[in-house]
GROMACS .gro file of C-alpha atoms in nm:
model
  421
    1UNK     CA    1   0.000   0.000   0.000
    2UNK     CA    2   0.172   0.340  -0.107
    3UNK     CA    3   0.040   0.500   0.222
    4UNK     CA    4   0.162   0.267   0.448
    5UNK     CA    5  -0.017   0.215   0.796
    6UNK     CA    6   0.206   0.477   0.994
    7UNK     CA    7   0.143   0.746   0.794
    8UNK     CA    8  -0.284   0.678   0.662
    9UNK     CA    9  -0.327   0.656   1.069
   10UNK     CA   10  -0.153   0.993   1.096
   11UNK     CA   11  -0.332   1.179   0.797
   12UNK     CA   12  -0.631   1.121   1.018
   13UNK     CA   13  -0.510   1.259   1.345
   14UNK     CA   14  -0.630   1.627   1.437
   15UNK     CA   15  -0.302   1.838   1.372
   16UNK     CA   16  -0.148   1.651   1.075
   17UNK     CA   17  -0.288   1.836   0.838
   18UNK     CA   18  -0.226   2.216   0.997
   19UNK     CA   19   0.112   2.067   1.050
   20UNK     CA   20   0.091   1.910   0.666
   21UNK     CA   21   0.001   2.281   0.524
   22UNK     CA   22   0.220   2.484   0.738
   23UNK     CA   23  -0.135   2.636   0.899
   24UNK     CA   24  -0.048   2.917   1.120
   25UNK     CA   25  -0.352   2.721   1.345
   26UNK     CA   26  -0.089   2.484   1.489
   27UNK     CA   27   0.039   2.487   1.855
   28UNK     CA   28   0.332   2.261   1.843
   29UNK     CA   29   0.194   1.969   2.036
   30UNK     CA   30   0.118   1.649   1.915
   31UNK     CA   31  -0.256   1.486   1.920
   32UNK     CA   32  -0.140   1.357   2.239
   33UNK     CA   33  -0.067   1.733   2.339
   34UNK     CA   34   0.296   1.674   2.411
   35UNK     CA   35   0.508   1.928   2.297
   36UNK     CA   36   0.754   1.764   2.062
   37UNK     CA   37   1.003   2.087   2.101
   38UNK     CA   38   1.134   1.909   2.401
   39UNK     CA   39   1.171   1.584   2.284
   40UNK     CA   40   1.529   1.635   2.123
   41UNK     CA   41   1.502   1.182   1.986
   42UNK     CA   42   1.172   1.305   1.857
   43UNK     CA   43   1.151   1.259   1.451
   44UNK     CA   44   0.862   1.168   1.296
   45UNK     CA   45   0.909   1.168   0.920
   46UNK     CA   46   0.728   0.991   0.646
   47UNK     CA   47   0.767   0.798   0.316
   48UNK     CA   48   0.465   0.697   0.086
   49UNK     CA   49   0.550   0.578  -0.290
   50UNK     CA   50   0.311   0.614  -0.584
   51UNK     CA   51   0.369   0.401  -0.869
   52UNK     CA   52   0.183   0.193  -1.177
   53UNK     CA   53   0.399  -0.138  -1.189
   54UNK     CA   54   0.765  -0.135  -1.290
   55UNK     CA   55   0.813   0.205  -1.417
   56UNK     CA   56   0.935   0.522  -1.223
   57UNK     CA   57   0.747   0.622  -0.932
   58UNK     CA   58   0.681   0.918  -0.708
   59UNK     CA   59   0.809   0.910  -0.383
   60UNK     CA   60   0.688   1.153  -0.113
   61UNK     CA   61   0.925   1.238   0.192
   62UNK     CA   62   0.732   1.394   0.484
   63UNK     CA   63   0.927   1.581   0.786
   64UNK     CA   64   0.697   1.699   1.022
   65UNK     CA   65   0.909   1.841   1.251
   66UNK     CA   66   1.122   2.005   0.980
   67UNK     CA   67   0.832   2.180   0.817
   68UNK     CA   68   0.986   2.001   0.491
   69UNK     CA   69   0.786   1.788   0.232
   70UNK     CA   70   0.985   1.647  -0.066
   71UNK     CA   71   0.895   1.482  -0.395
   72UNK     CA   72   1.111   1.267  -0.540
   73UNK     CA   73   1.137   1.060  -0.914
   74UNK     CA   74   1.230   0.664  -0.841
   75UNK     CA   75   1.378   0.528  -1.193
   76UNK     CA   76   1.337   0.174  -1.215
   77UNK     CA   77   1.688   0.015  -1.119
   78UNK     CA   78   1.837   0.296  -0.899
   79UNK     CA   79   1.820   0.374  -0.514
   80UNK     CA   80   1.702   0.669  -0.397
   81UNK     CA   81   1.508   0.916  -0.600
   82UNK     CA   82   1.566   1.166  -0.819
   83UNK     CA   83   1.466   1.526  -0.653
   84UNK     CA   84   1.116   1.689  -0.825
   85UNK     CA   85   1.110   2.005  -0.581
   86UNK     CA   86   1.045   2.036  -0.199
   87UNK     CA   87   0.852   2.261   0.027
   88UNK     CA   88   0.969   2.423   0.344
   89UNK     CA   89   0.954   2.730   0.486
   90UNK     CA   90   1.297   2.865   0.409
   91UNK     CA   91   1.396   2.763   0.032
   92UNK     CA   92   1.153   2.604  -0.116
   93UNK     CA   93   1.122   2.502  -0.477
   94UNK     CA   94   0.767   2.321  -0.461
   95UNK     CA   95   0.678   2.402  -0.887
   96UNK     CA   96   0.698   2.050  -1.050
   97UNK     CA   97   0.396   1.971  -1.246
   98UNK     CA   98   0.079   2.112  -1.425
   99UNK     CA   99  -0.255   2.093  -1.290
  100UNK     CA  100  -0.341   1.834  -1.571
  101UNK     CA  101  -0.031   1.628  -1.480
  102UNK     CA  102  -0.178   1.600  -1.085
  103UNK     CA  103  -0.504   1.515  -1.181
  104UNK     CA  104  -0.345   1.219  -1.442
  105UNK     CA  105  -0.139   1.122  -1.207
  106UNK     CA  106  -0.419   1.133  -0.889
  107UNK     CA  107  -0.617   0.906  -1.165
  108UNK     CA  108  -0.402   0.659  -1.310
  109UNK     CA  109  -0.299   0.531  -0.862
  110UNK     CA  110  -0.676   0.544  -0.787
  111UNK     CA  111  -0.696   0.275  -1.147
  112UNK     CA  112  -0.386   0.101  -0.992
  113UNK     CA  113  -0.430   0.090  -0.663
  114UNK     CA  114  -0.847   0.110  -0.530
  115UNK     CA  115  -0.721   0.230  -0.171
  116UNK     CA  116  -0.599   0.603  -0.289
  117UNK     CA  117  -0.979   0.668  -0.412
  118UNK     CA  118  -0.987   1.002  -0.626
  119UNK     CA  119  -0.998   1.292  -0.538
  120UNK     CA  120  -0.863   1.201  -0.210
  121UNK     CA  121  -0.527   1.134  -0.087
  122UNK     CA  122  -0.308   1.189  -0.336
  123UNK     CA  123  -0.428   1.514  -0.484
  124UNK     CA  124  -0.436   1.666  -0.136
  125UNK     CA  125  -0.090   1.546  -0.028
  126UNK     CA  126   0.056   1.606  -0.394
  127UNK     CA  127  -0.129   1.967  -0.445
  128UNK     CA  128   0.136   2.163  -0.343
  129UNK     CA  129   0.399   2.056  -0.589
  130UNK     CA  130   0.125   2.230  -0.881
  131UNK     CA  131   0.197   2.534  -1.053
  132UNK     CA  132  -0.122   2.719  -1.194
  133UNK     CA  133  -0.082   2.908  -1.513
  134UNK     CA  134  -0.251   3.077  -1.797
  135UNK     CA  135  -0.421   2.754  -1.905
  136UNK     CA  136  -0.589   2.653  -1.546
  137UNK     CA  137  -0.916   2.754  -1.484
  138UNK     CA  138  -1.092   2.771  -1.081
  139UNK     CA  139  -1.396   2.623  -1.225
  140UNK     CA  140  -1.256   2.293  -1.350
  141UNK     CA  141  -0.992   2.266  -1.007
  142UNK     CA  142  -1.176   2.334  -0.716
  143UNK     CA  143  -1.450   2.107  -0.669
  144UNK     CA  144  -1.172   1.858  -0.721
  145UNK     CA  145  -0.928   1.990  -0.451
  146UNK     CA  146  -1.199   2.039  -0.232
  147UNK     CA  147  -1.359   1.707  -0.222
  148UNK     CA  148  -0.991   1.563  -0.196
  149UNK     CA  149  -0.939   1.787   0.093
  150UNK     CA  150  -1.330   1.671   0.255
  151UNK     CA  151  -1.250   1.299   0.223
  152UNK     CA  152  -0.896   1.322   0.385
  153UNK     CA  153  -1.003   1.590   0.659
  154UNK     CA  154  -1.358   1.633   0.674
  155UNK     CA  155  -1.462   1.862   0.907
  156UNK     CA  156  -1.092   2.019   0.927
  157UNK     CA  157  -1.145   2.335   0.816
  158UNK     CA  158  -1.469   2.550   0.797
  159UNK     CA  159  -1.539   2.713   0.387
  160UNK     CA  160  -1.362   2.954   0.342
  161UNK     CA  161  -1.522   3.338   0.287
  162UNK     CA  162  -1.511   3.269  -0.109
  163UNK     CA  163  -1.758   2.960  -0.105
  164UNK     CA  164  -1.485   2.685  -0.106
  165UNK     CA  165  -1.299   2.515   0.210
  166UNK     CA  166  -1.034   2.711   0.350
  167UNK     CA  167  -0.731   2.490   0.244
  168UNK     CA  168  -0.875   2.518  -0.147
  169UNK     CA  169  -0.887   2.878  -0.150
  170UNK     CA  170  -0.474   2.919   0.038
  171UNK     CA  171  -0.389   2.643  -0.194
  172UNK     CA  172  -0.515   2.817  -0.469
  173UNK     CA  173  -0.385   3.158  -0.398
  174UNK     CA  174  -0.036   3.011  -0.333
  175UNK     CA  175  -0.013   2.782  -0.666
  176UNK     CA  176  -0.184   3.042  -0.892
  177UNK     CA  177   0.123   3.185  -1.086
  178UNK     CA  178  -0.093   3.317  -1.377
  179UNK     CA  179  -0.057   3.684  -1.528
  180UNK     CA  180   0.360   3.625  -1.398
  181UNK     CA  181   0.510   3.562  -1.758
  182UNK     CA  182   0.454   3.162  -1.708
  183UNK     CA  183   0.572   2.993  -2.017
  184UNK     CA  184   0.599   2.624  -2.065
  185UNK     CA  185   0.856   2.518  -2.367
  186UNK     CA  186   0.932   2.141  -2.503
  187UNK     CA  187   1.278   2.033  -2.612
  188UNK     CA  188   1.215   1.701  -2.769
  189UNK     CA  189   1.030   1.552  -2.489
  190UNK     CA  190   1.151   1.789  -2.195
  191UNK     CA  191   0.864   1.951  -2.054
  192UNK     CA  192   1.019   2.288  -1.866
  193UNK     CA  193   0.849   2.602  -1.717
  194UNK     CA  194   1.010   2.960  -1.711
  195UNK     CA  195   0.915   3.274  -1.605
  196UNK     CA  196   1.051   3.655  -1.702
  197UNK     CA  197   1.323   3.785  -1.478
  198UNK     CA  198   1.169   4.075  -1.314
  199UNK     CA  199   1.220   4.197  -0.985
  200UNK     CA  200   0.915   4.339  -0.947
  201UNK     CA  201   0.712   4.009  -0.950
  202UNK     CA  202   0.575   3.912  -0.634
  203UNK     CA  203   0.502   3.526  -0.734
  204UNK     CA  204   0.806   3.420  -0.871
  205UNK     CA  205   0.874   3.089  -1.006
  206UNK     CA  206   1.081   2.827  -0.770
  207UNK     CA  207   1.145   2.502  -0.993
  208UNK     CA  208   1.418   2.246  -1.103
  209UNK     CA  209   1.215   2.182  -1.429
  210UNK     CA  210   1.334   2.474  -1.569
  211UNK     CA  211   1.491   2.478  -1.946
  212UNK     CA  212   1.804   2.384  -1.956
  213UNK     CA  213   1.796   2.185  -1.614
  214UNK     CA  214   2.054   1.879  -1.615
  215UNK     CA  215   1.900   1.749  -1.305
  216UNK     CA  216   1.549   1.709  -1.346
  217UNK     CA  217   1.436   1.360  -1.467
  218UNK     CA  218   1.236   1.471  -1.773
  219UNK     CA  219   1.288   1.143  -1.944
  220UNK     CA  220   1.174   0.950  -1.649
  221UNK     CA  221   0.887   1.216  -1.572
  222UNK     CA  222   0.726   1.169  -1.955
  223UNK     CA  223   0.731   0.771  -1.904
  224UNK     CA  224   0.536   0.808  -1.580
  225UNK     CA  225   0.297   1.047  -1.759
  226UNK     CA  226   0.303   0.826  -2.029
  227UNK     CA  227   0.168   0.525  -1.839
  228UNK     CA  228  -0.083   0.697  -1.633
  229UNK     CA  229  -0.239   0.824  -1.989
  230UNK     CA  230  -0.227   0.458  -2.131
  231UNK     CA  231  -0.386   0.344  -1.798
  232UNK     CA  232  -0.657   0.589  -1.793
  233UNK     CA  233  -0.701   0.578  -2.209
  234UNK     CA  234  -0.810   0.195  -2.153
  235UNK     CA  235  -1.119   0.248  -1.952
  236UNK     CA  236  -1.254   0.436  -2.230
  237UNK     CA  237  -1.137   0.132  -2.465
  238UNK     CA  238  -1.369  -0.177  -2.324
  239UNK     CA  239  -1.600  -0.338  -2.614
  240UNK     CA  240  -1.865  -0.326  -2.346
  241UNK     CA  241  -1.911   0.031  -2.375
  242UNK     CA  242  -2.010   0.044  -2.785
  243UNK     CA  243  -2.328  -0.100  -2.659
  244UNK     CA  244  -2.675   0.147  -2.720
  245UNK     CA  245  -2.793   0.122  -2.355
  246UNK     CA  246  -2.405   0.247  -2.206
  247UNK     CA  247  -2.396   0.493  -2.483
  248UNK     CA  248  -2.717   0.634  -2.367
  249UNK     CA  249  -2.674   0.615  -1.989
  250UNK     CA  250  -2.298   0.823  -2.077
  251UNK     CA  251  -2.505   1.101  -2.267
  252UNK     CA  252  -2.720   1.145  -1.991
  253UNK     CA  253  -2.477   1.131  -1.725
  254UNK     CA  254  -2.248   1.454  -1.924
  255UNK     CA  255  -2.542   1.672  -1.892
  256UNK     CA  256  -2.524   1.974  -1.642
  257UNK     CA  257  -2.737   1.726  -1.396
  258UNK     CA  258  -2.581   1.436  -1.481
  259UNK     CA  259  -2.504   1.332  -1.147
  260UNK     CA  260  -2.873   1.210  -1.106
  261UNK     CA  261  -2.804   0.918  -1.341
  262UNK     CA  262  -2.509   0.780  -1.209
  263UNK     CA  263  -2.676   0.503  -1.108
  264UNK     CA  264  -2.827   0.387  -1.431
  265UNK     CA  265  -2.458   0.416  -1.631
  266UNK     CA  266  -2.358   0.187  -1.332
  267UNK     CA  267  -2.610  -0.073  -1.380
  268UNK     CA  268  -2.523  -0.060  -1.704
  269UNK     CA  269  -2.220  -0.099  -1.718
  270UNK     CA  270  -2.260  -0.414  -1.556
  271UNK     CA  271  -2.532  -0.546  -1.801
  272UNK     CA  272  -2.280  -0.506  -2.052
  273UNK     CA  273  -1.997  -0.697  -1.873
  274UNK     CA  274  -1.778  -0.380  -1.866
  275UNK     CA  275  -1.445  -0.522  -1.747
  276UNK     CA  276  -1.099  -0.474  -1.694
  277UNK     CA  277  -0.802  -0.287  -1.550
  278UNK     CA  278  -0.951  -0.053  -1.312
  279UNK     CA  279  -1.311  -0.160  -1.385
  280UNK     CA  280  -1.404  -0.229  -1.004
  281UNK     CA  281  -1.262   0.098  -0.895
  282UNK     CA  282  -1.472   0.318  -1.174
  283UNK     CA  283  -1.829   0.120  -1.092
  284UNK     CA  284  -1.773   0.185  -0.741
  285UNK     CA  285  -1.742   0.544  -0.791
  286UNK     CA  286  -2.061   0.565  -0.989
  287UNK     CA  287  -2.242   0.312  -0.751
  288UNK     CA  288  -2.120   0.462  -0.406
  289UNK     CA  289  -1.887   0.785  -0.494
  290UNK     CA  290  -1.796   0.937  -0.155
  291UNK     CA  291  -1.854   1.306  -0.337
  292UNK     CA  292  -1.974   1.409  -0.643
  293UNK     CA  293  -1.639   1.500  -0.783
  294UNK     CA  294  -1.546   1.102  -0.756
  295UNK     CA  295  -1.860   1.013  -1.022
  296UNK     CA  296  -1.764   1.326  -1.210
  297UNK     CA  297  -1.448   1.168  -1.284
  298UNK     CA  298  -1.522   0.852  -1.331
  299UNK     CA  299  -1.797   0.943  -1.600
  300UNK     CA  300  -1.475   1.140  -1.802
  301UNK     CA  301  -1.292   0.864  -1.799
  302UNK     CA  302  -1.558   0.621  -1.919
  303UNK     CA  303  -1.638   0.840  -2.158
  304UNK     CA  304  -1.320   0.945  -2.285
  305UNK     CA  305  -1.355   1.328  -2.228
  306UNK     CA  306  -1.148   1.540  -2.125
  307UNK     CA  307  -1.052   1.618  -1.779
  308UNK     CA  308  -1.281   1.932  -1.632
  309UNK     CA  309  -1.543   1.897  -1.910
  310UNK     CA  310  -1.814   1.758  -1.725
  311UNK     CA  311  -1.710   1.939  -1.377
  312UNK     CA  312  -1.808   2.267  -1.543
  313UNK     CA  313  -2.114   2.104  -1.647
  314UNK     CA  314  -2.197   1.969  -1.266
  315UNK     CA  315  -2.050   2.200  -1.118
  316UNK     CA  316  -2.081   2.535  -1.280
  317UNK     CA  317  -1.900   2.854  -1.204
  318UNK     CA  318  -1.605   2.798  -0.925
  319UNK     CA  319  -1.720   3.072  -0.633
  320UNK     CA  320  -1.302   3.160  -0.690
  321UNK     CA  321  -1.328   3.253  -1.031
  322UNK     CA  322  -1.415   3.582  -0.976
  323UNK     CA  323  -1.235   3.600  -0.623
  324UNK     CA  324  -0.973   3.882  -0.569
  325UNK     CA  325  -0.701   3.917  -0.313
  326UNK     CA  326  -0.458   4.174  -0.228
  327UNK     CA  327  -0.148   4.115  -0.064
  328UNK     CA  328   0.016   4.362   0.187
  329UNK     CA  329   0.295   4.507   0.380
  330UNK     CA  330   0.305   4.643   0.726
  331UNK     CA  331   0.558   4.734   0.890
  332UNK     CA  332   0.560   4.796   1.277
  333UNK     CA  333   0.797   4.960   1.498
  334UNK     CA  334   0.986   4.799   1.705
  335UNK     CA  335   0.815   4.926   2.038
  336UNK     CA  336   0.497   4.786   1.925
  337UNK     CA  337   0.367   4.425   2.131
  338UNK     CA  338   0.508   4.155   1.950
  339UNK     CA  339   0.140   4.035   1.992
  340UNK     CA  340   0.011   4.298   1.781
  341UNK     CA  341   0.070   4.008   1.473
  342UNK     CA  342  -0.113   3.767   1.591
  343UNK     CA  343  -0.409   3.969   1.690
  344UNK     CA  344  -0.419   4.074   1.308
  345UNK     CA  345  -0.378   3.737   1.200
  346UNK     CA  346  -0.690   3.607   1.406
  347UNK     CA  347  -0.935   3.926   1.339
  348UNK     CA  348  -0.869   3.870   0.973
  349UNK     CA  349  -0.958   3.480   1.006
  350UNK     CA  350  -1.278   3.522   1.218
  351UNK     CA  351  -1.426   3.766   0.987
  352UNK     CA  352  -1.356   3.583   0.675
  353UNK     CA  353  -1.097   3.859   0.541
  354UNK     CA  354  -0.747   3.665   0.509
  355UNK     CA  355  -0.468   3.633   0.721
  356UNK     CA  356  -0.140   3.805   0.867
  357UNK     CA  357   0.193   3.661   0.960
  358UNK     CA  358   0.547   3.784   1.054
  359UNK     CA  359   0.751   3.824   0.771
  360UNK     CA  360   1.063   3.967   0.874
  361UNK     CA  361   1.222   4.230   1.077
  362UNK     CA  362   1.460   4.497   1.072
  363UNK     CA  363   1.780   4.510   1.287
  364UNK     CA  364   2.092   4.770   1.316
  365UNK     CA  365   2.428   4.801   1.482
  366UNK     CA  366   2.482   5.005   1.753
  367UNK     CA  367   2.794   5.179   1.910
  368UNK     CA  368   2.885   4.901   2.106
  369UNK     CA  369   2.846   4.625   1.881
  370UNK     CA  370   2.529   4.500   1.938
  371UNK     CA  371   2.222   4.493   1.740
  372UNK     CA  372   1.913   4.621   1.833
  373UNK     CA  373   1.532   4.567   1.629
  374UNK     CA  374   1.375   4.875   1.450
  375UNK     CA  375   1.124   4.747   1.310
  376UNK     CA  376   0.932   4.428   1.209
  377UNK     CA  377   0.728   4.334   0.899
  378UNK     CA  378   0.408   4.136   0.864
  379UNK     CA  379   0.227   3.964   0.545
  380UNK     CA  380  -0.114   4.038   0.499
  381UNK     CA  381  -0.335   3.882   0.244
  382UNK     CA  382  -0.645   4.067   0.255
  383UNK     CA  383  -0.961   3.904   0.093
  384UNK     CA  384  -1.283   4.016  -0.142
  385UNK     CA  385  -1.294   4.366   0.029
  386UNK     CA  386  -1.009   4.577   0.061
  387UNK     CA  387  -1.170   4.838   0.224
  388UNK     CA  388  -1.305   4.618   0.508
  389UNK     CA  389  -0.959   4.445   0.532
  390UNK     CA  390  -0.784   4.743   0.660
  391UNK     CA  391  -1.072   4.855   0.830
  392UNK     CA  392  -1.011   4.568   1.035
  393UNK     CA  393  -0.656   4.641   1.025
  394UNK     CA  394  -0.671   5.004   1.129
  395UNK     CA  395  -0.889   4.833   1.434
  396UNK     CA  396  -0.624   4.576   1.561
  397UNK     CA  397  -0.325   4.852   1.589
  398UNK     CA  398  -0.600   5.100   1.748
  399UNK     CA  399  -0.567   4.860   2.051
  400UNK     CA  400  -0.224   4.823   2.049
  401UNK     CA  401  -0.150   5.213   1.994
  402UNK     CA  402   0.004   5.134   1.700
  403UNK     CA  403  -0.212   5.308   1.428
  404UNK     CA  404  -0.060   5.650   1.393
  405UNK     CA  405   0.314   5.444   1.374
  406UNK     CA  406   0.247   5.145   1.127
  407UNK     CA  407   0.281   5.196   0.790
  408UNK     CA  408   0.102   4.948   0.591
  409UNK     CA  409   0.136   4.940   0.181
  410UNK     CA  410   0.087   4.726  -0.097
  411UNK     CA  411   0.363   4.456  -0.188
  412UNK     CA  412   0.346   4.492  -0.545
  413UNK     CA  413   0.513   4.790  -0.715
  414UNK     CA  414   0.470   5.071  -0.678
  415UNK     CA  415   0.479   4.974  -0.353
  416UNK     CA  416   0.127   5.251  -0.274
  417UNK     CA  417   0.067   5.347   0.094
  418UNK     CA  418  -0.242   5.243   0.225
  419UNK     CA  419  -0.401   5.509   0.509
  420UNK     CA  420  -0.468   5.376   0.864
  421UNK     CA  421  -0.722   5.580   1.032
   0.00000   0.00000   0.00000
């Protein structure tokens, strides 16, 4: 089993997750509410392998006290694997695949393997090594990311102010690298991404599958891809499926309420001795799906449409489509409660409006050698209403007597100052 017991029991354990997705929310004990921190033997690190036989594989290194996650390409015949990207929260370079590529990929191991149901597991553990670019669309992706995110932590995280959970909509925000210059270029079979060198992009792009790259695996990277399509391709290939009473159970099912007759493709499907690699694991999504994004998926792949066509049919418009964020910069002097940071963070959260978080601070040398803080600097993503964001701003350093001092402004050039009072 690619998850193996260790780790499936943890993914289901109250602060794996936060811990997972670097959540702010977390208070550095464990679900036994031991604080790790003083536990210097303590390590508790993870390894779960995704693979489709005999060819390369994707292994996943997890380091939960490290705040690192790594990806990793394992060639058939060699040890360890070949680095993809990693995430931490120092120098990360988590951009190693396309949306599409995830959701092949998250397909191809449910076919394989009928534990890692999809969208579950895998597209919530592998989500943050996606790049989002001109091409990706919020209507096709997040009824997928969040019904991976519901099976694998339901009742984790309440929706987030946009319509979709909470992890969707930071995932989503984070990954979304569209309108940056995002360019993806083929050399033979060698996939890479690039982005414009400007310093006045606040997304930039952090990847190893950049062109030119010696050490990124494309070869071994197009073969998995490869076999995931051929694996997926066959479900749409069974002789059962030519018959007039599948045919006309599929048409019904990619209508825009398609999900109502689900039941009927299933039955017959059966009736027509629809068989095969992989067979088991579709029927059971159409028979018992755990969301509606499972049957969505499974009717594409019966049918042999592509992926997203009938989630925008199901589905409709994404509630982050027309989202908008704004991302700021305050900066507080260095007399102001360290406190004041967190009480941002948390007014922003309760009323739906984003999140804050200490980026920085600001430090100089004084006569006798030592260095003393001027200043610190917090994040702020503020959410759907500017205005109301730093209102609730303005509020927060009003109790910490901070409002006349703090300078807030936006983080992309030209840098504007935003009035607190």
């Amino acid at each position: 089993m690619p998850l193996d017991d260790a780790l499936y029991e943890r993914m289901g354990e109250p602060d794996f997750w936060p811990r997972y997705l670097f959540e702010d929310g977390w208070d550095g004990e464990d679900s036994d509410g031991e604080d790790e921190e003083d536990d210097e033997d303590a390590v508790e690190a993870y390894r779960a392998e995704f693979g489709l036989g005999d060819g390369p594989s994707l292994v996943l290194d997890v380091e939960l006290d490290n705040e690192y996650v790594g990806l990793g390409l394992r060639l058939p015949g060699q040890g360890e694997p070949v680095e993809l990207g990693w995430d931490d929260q120092a120098h990360f370079h988590p951009h190693v695949m396309r949306w599409a590529e995830l959701e092949l990929l998250a397909r191809a191991f449910a076919l394989h393997d009928p534990a890692l149901r999809h969208p579950g597991p895998v597209l919530a553990l592998l989500a943050r090594f996606v790049v989002l670019d001109e091409g990706d669309t919020a209507d096709v992706i997040t009824p997928l990311v969040d019904a991976a995110f519901g099976l694998v932590r339901p009742g984790g995280a309440a929706p987030g102010g946009a319509g979709v959970r909470a992890e969707t909509r930071d995932w989503f925000e984070l990954r979304d690298l569209r309108g940056t210059g995002l360019t993806w270029t083929d050399e033979g079979r060698r996939s890479a991404v690039g982005q414009p060198d400007d310093p006045r992009t606040i997304r930039p792009l952090y990847s190893l599958r950049q062109p030119g790259a010696e050490a990124f695996p494309f070869e071994g990277w197009d073969e998995l891809l490869a076999r995931a399509a051929e694996l997926v391709g066959t479900a749409a290939a069974d002789p059962a499926l030519d018959g007039p009473g599948v045919r006309a159970a599929l048409k019904r099912c990619t209508g825009a309420r398609g999900y109502a007759a689900v039941g009927g493709l299933a039955d017959a499907l059966r009736a027509a001795g629809y068989g095969g690699s992989g067979a088991e694991v579709l029927l059971r999504a159409l028979e018992t799906p755990v969301s509606r994004a499972e049957a969505c998926w499974a009717v594409e792949t019966i049918a042999g449409l592509a992926p997203g066509t009938v989630v925008r049919r199901w589905f409709g418009r994404s509630p982050l489509t027309d989202a908008r964020h704004w991302d700021l910069l305050l900066t507080l002097p260095a007399d102001v409660p360290g406190a004041t940071a967190h009480a941002l963070d948390a007014a922003l959260r309760a009323a739906g409006l984003g999140w804050a978080e200490i980026a920085g601070s600001t430090s100089t040398k004084g006569p006798d050698g030592t260095y003393r803080t001027v200043s610190t600097t917090v994040d702020i993503r503020v959410r759907d209403s500017l205005e109301q964001g730093v209102t609730a701003v303005t509020e927060v350093l009003r109790r910490f007597d901070a409002a006349s001092t703090a300078e807030l402004r936006h983080e992309a050039a030209p840098h504007e100052r935003i009035a607190l009072d």
